[in-house]
Coordinates of N, CA and C in Angstrom, one line a residue:
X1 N 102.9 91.7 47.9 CA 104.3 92.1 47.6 C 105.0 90.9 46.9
X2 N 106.1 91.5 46.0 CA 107.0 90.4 45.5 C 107.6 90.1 46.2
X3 N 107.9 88.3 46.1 CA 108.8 87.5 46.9 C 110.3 88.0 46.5
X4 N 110.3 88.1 45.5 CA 112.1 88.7 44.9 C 112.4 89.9 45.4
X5 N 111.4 90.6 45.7 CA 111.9 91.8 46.3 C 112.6 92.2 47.1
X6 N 112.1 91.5 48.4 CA 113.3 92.2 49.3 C 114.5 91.4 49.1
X7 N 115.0 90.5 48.4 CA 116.2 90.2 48.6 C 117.2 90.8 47.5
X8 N 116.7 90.7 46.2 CA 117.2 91.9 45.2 C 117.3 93.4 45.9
X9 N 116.6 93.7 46.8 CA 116.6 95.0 47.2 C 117.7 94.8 48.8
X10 N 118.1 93.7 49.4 CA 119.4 93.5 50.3 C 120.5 93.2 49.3
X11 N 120.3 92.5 48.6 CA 121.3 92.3 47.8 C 121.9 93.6 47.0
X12 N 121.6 94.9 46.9 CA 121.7 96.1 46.2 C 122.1 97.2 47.0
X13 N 121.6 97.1 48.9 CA 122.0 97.4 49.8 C 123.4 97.3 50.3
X14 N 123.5 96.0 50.1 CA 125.2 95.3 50.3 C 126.4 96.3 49.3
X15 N 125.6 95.9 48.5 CA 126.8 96.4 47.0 C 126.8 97.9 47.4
X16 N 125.3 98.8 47.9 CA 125.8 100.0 48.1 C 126.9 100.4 49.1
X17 N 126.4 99.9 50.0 CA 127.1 99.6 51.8 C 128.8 99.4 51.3
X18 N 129.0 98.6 50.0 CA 130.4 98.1 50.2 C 131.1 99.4 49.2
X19 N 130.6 99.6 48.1 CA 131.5 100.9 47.6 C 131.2 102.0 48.8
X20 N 130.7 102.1 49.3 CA 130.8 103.4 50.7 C 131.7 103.1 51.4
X21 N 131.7 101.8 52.0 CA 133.3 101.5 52.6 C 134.6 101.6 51.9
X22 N 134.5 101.1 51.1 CA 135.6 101.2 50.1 C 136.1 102.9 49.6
X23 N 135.2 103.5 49.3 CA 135.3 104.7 49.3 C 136.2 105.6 50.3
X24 N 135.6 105.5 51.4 CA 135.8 106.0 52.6 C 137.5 105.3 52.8
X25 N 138.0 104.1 52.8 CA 139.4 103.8 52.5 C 139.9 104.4 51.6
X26 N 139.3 105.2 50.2 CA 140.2 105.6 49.4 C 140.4 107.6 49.6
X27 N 139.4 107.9 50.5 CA 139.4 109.2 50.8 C 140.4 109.3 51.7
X28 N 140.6 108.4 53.0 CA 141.5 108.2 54.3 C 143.1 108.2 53.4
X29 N 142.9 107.4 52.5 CA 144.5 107.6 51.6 C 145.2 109.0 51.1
X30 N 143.5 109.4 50.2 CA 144.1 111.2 49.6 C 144.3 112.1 50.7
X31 N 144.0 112.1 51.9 CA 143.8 112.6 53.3 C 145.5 112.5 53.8
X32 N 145.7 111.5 53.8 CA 147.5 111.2 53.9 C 148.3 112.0 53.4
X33 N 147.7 112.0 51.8 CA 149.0 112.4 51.0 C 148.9 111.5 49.7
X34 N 148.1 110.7 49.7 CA 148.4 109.8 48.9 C 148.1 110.0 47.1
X35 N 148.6 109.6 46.4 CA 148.0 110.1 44.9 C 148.2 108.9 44.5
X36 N 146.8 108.6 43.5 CA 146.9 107.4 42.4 C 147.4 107.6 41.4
X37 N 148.3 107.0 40.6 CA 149.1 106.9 39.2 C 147.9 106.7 38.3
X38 N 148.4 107.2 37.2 CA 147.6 106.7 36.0 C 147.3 105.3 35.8
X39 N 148.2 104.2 36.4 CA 148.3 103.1 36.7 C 147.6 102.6 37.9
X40 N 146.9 103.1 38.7 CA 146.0 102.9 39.8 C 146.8 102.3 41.3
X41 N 148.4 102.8 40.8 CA 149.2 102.9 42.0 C 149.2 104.0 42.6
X42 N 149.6 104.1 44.4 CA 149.4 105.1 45.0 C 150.9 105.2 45.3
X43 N 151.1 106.7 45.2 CA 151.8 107.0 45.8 C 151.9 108.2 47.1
X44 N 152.4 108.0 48.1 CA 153.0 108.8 48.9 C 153.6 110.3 48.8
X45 N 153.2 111.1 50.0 CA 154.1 112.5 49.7 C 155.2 112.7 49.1
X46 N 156.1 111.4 49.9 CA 157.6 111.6 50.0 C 157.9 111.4 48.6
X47 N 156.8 110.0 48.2 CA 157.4 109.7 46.5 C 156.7 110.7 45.5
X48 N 156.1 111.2 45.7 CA 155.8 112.2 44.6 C 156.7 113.5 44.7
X49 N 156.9 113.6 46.0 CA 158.1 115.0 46.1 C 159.3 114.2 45.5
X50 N 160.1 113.0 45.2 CA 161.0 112.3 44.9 C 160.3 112.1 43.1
X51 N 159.3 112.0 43.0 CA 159.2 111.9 41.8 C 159.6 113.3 40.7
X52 N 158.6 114.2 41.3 CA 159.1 115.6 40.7 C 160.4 116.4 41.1
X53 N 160.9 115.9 42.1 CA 162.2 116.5 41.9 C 163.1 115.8 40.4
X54 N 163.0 114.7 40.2 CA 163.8 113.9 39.4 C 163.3 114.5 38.1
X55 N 162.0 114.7 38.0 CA 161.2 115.4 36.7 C 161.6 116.4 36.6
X56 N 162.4 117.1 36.2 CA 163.1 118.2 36.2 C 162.6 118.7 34.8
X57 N 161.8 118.3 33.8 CA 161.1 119.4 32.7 C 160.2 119.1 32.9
X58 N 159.3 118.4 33.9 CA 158.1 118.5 34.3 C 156.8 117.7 33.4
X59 N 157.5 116.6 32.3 CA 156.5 116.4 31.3 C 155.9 114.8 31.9
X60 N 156.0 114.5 33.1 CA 155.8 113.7 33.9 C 156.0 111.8 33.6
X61 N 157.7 112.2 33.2 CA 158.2 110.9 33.2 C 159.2 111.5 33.6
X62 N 160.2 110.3 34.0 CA 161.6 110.1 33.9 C 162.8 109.7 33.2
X63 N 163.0 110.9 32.4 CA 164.1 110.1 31.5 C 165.4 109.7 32.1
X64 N 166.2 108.8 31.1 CA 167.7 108.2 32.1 C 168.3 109.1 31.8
X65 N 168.6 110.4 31.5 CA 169.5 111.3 32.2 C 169.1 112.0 33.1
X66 N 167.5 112.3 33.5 CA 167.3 112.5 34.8 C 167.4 111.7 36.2
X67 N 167.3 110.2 35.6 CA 167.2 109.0 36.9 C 168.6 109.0 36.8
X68 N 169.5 110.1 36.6 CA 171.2 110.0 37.2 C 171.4 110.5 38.3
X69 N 170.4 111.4 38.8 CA 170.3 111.7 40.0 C 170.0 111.2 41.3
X70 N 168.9 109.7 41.0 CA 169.2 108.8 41.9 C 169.8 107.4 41.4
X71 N 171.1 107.4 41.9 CA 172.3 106.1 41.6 C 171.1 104.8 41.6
X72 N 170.5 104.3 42.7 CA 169.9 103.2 42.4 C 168.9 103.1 41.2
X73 N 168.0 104.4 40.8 CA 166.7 104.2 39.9 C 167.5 103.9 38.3
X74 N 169.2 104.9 38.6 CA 169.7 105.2 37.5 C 170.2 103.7 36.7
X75 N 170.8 102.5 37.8 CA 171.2 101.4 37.8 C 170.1 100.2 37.3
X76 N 168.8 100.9 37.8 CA 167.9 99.7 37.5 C 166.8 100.3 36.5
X77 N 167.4 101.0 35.9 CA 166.2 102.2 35.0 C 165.8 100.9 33.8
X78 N 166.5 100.1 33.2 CA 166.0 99.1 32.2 C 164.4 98.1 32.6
X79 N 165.1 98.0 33.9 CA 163.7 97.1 34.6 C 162.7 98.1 35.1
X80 N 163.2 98.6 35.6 CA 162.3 99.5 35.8 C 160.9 100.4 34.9
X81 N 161.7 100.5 33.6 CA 160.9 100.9 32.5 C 160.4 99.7 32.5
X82 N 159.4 99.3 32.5 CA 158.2 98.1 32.2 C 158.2 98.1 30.6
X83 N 157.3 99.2 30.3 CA 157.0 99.5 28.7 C 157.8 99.7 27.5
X84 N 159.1 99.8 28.3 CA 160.2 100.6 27.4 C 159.9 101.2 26.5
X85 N 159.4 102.2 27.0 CA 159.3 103.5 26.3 C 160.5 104.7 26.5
X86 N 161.9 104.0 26.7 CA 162.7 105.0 27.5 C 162.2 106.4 28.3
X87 N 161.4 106.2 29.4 CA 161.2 106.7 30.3 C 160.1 106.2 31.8
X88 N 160.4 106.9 32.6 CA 159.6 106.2 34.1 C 158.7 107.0 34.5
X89 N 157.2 106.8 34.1 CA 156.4 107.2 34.6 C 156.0 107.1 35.8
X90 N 154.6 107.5 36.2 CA 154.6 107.5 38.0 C 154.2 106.1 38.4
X91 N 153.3 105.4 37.2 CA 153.2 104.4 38.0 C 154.5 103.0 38.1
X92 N 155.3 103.3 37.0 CA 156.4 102.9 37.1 C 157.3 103.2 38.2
X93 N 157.5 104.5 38.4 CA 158.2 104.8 39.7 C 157.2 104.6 41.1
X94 N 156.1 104.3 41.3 CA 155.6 103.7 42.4 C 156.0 102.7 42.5
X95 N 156.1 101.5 41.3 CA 156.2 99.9 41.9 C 157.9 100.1 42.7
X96 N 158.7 100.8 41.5 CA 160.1 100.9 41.9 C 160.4 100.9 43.5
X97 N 159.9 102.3 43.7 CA 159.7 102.8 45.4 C 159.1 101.9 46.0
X98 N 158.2 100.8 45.9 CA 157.6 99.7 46.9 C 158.5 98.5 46.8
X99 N 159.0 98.5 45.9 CA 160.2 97.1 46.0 C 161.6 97.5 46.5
X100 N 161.8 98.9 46.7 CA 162.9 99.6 47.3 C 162.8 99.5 49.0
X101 N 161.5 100.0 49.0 CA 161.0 100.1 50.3 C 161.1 98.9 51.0
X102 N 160.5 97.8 50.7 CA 160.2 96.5 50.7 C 161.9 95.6 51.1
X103 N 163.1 96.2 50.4 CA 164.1 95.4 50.6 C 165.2 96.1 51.4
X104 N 164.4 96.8 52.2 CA 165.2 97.6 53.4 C 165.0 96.8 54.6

């Protein structure tokens, strides 16, 4: 038998073993509620029902006559746009809502 073998073959074990765990954390999240942005931010029930309510033509941004609806997003809609692309997509409105969350 090859001496490289079994260790190339634990070492391949590991890596499988660890995207299975890892997995299994990211199933436990969609299980929540949770949804990943295009941006590989997650968000929450509450922020995705907060997101699409604000999306009011549904083309999944936020323009600043929509972010008039919430006074704080509306006030910080410049920073908030990262890209400035005049509008807040989801992964944009995730970071928003964690630094919101965060200074409560």
């Amino acid at each position: 038998m090859n001496k490289n073998f079994a260790p190339s073959t634990a070492a391949a074990l590991v890596a499988v073993l660890t995207l299975a765990v890892s997995g299994i954390g990211w199933a436990g999240e969609m299980e929540k509620g949770m949804h990943e942005t295009s941006e590989g931010k997650t968000m929450s029930k509450e922020e995705q029902s907060a997101f699409s309510t604000l999306d009011t033509n549904k083309d999944g941004k936020i323009s600043q006559a929509e972010a008039k609806k919430n006074p704080d997003l509306a006030k910080k809609f410049d920073s908030v746009d990262s890209n400035h692309d005049q509008a807040v997509d989801e992964g944009e409105f995730a970071r928003f809502e964690m630094k919101t969350e965060k200074s409560k």
